[in-house]
PDB file of C-alpha atoms in Angstrom:
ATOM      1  CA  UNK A  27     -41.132 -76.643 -14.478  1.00  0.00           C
ATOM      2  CA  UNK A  28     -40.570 -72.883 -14.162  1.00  0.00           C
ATOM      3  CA  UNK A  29     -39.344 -71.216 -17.820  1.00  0.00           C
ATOM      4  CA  UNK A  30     -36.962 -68.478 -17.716  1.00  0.00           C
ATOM      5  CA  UNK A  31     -36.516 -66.213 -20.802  1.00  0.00           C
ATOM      6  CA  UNK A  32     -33.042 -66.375 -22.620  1.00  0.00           C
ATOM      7  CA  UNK A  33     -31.207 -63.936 -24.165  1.00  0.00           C
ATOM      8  CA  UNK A  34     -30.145 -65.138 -27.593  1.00  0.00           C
ATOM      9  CA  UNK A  35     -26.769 -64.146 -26.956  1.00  0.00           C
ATOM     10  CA  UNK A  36     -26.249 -66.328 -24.125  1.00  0.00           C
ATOM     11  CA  UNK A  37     -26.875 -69.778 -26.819  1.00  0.00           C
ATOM     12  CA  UNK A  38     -23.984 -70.370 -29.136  1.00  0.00           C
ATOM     13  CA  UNK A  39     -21.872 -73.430 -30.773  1.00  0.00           C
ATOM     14  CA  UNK A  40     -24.783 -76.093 -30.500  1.00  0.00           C
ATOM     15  CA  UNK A  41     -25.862 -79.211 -32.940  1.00  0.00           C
ATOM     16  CA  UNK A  42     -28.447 -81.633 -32.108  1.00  0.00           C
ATOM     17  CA  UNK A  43     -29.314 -85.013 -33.958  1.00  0.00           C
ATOM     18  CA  UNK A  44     -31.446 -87.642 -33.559  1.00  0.00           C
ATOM     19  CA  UNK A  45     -29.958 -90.837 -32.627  1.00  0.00           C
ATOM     20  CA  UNK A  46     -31.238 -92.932 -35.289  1.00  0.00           C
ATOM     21  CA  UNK A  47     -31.796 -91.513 -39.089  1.00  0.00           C
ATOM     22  CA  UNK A  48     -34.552 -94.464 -39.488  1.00  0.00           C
ATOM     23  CA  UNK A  49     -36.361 -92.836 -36.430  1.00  0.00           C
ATOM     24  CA  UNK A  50     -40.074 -92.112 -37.874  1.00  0.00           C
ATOM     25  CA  UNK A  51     -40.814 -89.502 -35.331  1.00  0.00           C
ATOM     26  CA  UNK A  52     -37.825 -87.364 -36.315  1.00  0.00           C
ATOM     27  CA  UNK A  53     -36.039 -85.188 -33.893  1.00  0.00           C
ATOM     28  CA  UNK A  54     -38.269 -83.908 -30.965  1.00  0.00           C
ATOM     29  CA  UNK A  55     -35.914 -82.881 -28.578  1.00  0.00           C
ATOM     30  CA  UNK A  56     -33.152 -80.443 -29.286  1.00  0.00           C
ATOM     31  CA  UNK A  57     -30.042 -79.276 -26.641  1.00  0.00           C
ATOM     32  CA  UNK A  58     -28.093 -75.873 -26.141  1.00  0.00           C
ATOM     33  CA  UNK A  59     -25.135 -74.974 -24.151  1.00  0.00           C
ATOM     34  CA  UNK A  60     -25.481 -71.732 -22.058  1.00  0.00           C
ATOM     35  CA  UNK A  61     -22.377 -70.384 -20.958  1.00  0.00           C
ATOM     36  CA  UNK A  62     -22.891 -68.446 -17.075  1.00  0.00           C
ATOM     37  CA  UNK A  63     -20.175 -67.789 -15.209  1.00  0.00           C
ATOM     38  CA  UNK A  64     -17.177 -68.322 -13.195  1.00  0.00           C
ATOM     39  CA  UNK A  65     -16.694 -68.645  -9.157  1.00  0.00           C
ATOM     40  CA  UNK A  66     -14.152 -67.245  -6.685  1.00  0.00           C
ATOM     41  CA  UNK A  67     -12.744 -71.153  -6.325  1.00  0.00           C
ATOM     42  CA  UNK A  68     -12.217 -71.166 -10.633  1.00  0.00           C
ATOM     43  CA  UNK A  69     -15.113 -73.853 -11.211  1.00  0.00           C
ATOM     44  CA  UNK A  70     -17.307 -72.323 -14.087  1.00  0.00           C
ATOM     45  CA  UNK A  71     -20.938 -72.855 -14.119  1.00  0.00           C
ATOM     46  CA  UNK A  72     -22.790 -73.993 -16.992  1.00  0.00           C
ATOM     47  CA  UNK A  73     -25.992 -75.483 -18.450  1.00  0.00           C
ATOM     48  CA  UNK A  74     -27.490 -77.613 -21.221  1.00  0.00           C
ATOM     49  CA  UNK A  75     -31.201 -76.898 -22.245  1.00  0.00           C
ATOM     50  CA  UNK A  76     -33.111 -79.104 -23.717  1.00  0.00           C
ATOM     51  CA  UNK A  77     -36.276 -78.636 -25.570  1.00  0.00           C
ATOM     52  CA  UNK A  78     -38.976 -80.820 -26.392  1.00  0.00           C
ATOM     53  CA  UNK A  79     -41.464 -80.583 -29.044  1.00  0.00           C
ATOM     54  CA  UNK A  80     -45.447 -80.418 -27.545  1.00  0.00           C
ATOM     55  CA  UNK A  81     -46.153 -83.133 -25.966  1.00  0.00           C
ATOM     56  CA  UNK A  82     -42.927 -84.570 -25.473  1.00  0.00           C
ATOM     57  CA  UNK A  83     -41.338 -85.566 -22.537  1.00  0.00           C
ATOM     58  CA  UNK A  84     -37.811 -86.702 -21.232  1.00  0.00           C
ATOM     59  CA  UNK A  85     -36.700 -88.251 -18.064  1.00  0.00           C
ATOM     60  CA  UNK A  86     -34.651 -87.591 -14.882  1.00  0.00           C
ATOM     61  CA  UNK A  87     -31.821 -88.937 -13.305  1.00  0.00           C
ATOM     62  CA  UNK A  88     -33.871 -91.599 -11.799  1.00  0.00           C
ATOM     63  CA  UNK A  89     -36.671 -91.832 -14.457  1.00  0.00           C
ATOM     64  CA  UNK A  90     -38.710 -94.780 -12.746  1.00  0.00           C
ATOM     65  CA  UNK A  91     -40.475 -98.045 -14.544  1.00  0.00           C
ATOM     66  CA  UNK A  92     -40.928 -97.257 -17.473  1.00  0.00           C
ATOM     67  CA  UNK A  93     -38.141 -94.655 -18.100  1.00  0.00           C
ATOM     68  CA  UNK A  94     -34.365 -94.973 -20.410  1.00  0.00           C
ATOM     69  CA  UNK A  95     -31.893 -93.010 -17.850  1.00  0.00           C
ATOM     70  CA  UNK A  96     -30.140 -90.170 -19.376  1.00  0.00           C
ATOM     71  CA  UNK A  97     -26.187 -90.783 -20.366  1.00  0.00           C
ATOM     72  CA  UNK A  98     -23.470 -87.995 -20.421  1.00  0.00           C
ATOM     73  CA  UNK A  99     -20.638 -88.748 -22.617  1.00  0.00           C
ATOM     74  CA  UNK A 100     -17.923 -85.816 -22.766  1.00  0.00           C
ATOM     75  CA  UNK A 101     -15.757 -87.521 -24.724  1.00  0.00           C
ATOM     76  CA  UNK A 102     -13.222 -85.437 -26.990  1.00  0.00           C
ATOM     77  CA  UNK A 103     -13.544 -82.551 -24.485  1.00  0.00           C
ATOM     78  CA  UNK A 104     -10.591 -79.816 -23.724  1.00  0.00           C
ATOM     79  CA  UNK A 105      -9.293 -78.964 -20.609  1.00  0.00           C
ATOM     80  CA  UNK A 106     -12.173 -80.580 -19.096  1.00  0.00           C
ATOM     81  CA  UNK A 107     -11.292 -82.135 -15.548  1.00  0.00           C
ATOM     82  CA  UNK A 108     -14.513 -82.879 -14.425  1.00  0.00           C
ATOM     83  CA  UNK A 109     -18.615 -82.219 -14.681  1.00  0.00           C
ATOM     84  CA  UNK A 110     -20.828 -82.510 -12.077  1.00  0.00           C
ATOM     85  CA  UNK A 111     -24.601 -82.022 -13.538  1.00  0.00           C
ATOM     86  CA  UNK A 112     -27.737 -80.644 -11.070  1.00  0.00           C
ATOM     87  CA  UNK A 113     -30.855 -82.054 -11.330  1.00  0.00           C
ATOM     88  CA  UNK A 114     -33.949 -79.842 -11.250  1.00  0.00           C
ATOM     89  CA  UNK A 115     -37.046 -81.293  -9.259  1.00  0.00           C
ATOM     90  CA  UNK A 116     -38.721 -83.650 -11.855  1.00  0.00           C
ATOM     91  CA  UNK A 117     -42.922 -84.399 -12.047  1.00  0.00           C
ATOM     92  CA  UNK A 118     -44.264 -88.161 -11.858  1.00  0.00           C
ATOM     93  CA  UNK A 119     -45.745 -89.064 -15.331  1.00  0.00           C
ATOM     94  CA  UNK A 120     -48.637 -92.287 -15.552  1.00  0.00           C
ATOM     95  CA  UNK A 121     -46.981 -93.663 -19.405  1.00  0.00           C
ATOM     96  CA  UNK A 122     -48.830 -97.278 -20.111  1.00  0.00           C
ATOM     97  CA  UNK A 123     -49.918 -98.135 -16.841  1.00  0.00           C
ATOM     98  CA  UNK A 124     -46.219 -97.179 -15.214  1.00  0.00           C
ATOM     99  CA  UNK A 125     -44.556 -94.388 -13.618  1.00  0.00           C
ATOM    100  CA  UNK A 126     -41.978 -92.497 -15.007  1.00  0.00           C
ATOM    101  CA  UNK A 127     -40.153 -89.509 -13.663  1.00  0.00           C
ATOM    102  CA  UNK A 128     -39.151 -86.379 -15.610  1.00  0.00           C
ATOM    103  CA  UNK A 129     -39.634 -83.011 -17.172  1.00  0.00           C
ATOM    104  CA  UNK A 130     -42.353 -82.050 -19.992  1.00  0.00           C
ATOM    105  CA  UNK A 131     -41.419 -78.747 -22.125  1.00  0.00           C
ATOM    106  CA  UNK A 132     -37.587 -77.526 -21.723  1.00  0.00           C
ATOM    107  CA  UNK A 133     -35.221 -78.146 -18.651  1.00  0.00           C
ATOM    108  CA  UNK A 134     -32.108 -76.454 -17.778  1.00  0.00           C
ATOM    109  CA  UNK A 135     -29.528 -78.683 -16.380  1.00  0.00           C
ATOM    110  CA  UNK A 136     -26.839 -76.715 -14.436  1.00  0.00           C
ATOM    111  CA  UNK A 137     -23.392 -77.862 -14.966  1.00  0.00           C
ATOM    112  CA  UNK A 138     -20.542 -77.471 -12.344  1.00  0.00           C
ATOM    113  CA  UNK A 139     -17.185 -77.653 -14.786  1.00  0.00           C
ATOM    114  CA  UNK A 140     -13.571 -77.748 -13.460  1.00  0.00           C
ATOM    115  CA  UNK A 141     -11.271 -76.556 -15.901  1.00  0.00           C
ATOM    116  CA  UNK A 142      -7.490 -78.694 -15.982  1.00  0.00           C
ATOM    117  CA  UNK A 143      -6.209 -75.420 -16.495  1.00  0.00           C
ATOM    118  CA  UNK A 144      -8.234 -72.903 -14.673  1.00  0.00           C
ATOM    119  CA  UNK A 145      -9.066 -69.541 -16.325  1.00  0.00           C
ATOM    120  CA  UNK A 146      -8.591 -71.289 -19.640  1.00  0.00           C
ATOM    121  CA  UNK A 147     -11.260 -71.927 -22.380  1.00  0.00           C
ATOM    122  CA  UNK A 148     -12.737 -75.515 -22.269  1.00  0.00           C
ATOM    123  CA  UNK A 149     -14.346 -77.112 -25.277  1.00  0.00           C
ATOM    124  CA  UNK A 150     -17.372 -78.744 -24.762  1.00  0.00           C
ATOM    125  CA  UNK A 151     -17.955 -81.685 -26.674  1.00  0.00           C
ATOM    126  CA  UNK A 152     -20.938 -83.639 -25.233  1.00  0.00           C
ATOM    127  CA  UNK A 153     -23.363 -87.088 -26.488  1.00  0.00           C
ATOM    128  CA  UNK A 154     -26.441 -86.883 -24.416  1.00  0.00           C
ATOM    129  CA  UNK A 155     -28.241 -89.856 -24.697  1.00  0.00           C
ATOM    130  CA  UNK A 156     -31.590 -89.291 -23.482  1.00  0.00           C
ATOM    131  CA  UNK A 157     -35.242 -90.844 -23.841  1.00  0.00           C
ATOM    132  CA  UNK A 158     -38.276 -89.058 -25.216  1.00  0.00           C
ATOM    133  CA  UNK A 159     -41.760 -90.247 -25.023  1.00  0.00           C
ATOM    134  CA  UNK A 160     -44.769 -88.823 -26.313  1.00  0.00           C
ATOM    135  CA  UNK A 161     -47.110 -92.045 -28.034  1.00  0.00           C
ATOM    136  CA  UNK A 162     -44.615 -93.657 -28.300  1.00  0.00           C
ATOM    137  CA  UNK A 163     -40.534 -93.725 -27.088  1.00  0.00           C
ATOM    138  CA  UNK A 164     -37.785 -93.347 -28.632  1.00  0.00           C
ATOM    139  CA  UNK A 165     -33.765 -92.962 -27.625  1.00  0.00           C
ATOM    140  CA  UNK A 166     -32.018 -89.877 -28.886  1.00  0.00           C
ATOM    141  CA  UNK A 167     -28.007 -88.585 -28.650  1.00  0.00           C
ATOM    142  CA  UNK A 168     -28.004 -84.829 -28.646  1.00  0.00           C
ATOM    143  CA  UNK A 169     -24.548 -83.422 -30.015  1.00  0.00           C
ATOM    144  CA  UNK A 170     -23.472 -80.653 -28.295  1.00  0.00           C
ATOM    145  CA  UNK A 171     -20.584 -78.654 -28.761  1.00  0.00           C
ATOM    146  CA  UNK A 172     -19.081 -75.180 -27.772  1.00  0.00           C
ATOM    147  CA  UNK A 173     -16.144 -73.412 -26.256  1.00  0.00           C
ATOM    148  CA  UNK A 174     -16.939 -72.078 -22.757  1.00  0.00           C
ATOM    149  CA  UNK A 175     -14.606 -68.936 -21.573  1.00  0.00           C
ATOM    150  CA  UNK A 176     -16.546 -66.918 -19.125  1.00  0.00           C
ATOM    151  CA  UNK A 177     -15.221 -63.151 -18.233  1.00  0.00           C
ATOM    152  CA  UNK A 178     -17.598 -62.561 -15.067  1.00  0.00           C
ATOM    153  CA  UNK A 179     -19.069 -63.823 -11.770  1.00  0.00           C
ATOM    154  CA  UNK A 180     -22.652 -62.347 -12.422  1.00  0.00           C
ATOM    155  CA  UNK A 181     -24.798 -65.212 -12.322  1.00  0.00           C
ATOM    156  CA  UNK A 182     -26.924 -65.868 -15.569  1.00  0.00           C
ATOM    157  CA  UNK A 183     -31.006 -65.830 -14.897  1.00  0.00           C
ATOM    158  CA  UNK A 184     -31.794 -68.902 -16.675  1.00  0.00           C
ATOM    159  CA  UNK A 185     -29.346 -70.996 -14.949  1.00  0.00           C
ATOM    160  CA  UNK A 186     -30.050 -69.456 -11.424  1.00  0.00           C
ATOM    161  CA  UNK A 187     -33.256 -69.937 -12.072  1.00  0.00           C
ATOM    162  CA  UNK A 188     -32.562 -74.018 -12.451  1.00  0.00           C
ATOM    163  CA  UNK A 189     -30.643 -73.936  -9.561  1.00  0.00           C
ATOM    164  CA  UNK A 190     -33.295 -72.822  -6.936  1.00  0.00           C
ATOM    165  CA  UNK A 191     -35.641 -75.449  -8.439  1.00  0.00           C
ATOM    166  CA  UNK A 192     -33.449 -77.967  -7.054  1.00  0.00           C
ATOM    167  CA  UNK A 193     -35.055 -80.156  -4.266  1.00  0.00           C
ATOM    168  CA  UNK A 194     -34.739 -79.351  -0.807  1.00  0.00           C
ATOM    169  CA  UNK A 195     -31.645 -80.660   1.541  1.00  0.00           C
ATOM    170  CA  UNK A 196     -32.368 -83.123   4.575  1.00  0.00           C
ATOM    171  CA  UNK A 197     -31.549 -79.917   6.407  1.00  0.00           C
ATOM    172  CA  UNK A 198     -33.566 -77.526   4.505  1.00  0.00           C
ATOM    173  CA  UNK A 199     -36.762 -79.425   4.670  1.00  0.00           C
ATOM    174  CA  UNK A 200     -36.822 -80.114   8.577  1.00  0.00           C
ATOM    175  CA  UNK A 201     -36.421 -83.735   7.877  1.00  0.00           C
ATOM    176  CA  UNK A 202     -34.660 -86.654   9.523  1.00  0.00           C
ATOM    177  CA  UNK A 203     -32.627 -89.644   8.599  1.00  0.00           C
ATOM    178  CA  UNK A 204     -33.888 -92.926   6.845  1.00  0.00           C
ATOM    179  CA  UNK A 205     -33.741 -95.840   8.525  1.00  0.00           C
ATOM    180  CA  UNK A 206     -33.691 -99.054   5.790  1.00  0.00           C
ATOM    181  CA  UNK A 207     -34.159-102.380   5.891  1.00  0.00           C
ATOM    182  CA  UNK A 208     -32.872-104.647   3.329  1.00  0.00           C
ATOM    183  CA  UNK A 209     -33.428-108.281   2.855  1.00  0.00           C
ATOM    184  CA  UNK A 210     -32.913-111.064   0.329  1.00  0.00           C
ATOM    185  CA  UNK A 211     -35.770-111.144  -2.370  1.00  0.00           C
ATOM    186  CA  UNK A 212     -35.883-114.039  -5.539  1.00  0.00           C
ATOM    187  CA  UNK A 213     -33.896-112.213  -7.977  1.00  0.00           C
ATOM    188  CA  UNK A 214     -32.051-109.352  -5.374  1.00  0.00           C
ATOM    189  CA  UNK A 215     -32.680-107.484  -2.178  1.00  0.00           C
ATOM    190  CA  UNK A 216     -36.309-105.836  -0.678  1.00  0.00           C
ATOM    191  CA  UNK A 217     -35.426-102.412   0.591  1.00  0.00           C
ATOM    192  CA  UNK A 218     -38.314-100.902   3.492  1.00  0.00           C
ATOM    193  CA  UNK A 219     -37.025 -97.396   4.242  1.00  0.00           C
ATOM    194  CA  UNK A 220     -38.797 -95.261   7.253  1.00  0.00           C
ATOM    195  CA  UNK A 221     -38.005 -91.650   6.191  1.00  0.00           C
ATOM    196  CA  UNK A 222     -38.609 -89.085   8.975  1.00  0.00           C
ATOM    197  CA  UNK A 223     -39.847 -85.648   6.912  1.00  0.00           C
ATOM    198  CA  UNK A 224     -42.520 -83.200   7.279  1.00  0.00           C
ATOM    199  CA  UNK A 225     -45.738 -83.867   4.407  1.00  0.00           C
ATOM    200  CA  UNK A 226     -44.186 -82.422   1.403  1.00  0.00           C
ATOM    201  CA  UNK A 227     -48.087 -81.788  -0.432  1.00  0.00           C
ATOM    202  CA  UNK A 228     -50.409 -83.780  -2.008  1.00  0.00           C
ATOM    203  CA  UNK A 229     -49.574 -87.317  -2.877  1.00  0.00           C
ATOM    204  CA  UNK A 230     -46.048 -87.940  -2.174  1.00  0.00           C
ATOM    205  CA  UNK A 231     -44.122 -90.322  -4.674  1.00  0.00           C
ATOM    206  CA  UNK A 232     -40.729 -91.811  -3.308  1.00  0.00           C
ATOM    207  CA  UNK A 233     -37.698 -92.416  -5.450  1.00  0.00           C
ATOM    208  CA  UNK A 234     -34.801 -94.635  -4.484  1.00  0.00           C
ATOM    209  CA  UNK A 235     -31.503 -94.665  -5.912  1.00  0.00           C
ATOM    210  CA  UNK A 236     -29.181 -97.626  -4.658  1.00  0.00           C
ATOM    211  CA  UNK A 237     -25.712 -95.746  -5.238  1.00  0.00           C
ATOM    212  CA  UNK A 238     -24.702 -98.098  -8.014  1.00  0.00           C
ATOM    213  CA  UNK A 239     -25.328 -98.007 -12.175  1.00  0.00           C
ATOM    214  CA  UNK A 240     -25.788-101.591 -11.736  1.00  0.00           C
ATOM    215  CA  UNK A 241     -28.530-102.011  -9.663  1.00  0.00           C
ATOM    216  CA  UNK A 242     -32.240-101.306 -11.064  1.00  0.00           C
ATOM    217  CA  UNK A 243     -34.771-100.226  -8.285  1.00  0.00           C
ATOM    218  CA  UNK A 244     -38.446-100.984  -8.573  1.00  0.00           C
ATOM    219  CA  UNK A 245     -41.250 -98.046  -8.744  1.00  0.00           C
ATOM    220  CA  UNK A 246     -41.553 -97.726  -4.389  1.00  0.00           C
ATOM    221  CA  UNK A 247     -45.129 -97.602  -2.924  1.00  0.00           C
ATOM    222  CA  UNK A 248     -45.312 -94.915  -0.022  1.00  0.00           C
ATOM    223  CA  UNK A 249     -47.163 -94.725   2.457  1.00  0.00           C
ATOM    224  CA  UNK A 250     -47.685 -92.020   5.683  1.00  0.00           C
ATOM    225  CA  UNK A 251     -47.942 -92.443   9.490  1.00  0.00           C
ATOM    226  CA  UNK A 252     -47.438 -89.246  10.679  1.00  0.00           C
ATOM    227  CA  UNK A 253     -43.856 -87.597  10.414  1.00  0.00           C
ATOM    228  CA  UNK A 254     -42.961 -90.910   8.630  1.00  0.00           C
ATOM    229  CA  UNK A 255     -43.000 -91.817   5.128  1.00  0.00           C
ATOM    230  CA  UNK A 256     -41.846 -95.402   4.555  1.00  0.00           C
ATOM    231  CA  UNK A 257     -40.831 -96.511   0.609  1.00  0.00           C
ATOM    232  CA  UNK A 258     -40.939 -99.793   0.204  1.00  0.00           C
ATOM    233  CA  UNK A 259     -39.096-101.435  -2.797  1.00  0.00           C
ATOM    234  CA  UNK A 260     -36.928-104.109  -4.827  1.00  0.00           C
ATOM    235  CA  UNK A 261     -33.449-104.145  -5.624  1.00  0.00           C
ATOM    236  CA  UNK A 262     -32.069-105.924  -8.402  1.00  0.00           C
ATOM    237  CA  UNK A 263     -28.415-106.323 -10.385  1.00  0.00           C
ATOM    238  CA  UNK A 264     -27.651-106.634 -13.737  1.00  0.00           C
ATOM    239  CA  UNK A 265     -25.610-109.406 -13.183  1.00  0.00           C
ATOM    240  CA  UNK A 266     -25.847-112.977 -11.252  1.00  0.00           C
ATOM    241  CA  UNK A 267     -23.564-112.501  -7.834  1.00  0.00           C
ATOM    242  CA  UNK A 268     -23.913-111.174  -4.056  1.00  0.00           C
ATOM    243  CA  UNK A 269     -24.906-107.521  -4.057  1.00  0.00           C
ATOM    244  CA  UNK A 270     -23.262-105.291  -1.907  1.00  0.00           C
ATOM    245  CA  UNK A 271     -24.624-101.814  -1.202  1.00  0.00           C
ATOM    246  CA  UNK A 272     -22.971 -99.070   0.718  1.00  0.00           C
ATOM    247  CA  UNK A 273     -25.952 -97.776   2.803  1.00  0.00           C
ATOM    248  CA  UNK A 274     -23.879 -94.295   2.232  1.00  0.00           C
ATOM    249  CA  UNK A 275     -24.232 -94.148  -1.103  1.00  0.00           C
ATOM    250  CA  UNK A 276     -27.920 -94.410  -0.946  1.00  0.00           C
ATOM    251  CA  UNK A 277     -30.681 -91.929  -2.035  1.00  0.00           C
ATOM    252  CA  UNK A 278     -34.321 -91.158  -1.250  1.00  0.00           C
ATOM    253  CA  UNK A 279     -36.182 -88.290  -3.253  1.00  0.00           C
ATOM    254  CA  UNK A 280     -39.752 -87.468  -1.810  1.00  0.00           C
ATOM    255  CA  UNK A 281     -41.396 -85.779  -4.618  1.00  0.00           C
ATOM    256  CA  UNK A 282     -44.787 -84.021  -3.082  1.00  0.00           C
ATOM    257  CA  UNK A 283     -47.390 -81.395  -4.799  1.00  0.00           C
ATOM    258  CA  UNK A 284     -45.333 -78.458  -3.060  1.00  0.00           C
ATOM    259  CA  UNK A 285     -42.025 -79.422  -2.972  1.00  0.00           C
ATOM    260  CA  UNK A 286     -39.530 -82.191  -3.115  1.00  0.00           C
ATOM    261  CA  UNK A 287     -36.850 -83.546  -1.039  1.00  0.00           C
ATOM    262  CA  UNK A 288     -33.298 -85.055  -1.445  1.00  0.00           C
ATOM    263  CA  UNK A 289     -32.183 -86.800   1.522  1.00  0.00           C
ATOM    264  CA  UNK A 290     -28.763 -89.130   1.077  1.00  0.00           C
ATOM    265  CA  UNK A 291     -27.922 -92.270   2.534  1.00  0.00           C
ATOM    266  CA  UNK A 292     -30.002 -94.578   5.522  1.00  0.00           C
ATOM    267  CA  UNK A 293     -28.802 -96.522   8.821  1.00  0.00           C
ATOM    268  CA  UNK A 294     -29.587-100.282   9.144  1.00  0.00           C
ATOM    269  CA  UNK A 295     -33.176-100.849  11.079  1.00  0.00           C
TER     270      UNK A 295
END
């Protein structure tokens, strides 16, 4: 992850506690809210930092085997409509013989805010549930809190800075579509998925996100002929019943030792 330098000014109206007072390892991940600034359309931009003592690590949207997904709760929010969070490119982690997916250090997480009443304040109040692992892991709820009322449009460093290290587009990378195949498996569905995209570096990890909460997805095994990675992977609901997926809804993240890319939704083989 690239670190940007942060004016103090530009932290304010934050708490952080660990999730559980018995924890042993005490609190090794804290959260701010940085306020940035407001575009032409009225949705404000935003971010929450968190911070991670040496060694520590969280996860990613997606955070793989051996990873706890993180969990927004805005709950007891004002004039809050909606959040949309962006997801900085994460690095694959080996943790106890698994992969996990994440981000070592700090990592800014832009937030795209819509106001119910637009050039209003809106109170933050947010429970991030996260994991952290270092020896061992442990689940944590970050309180955050804050009143967000930004003046300008002059995009704050720290947050622009998060922004560019998104992963690429389909379009931005050169790359093509996915073509999947999904079949029945013992406990849910196999998922092969040929993804047309130039190399991205290095050993390239794939990550695939079904489109539904309920649905865990197995660490994929890549492998490359050419202009075509194909991910293979399993499938599987938290409950007993048919699974239906909307193809759509579907995501495949190439992470690579240069770059990553983000490339949504795959057409039946």
């Amino acid at each position: 992850m690239k670190s940007s330098s942060l004016c103090a000014a530009a932290l304010f109206a934050i708490t952080s506690t660990a999730a559980f007072a018995a924890d042993p390892v005490g609190a090794p991940a804290t959260a701010t809210l940085i306020e940035g600034w407001q575009q032409a359309d009225g949705t404000i931009v935003s971010a929450v930092q968190i911070t991670l003592e040496d060694g520590w690590k969280t996860y990613w949207r997606a955070p793989g085997d051996a990873g706890i997904p993180p969990a927004f709760n805005w709950n007891g929010s004002r004039n809050l409509a909606g959040v949309a969070v962006s997801w900085p490119t994460p690095k694959v982690f080996g943790q106890n013989g698994m992969r996990s997916v994440g981000y070592a250090n700090r990592v800014t997480l832009p937030l795209s805010i819509a106001a119910k009443r637009s050039g209003k304040p809106v109170q933050i109040k947010l429970a991030l549930e996260i994991g952290v692992c270092k020896d061992i892991c442990v689940p944590q709820t970050l309180k955050v809190t804050g009143t967000i009322a930004p003046s300008g449009n002059t995009p704050v460093p720290a947050i622009a800075a998060a922004l560019a290290e998104r992963p690429y587009t389909a379009s931005e990378a050169g790359a093509g579509g996915v073509v999947c195949a999904i079949s029945p498996s013992e406990d849910g569905l196999n998922i092969t998925a040929h993804i047309t995209v130039p190399h991205a570096g290095g050993t390239e990890f794939v990550v695939i996100e079904a489109g539904r909460a309920d649905v865990w997805v197995s660490e994929a095994t890549a492998t490359r002929s050419g202009s075509t990675l194909t991910a293979k992977a399993e499938m599987i609901p938290n409950r007993k019943g048919a699974l239906a997926l909307d193809r759509s809804a579907m995501r495949f993240t190439v992470l690579g030792a240069s770059h990553a890319v983000d490339i949504k939704g795959c057409t039946p083989s």
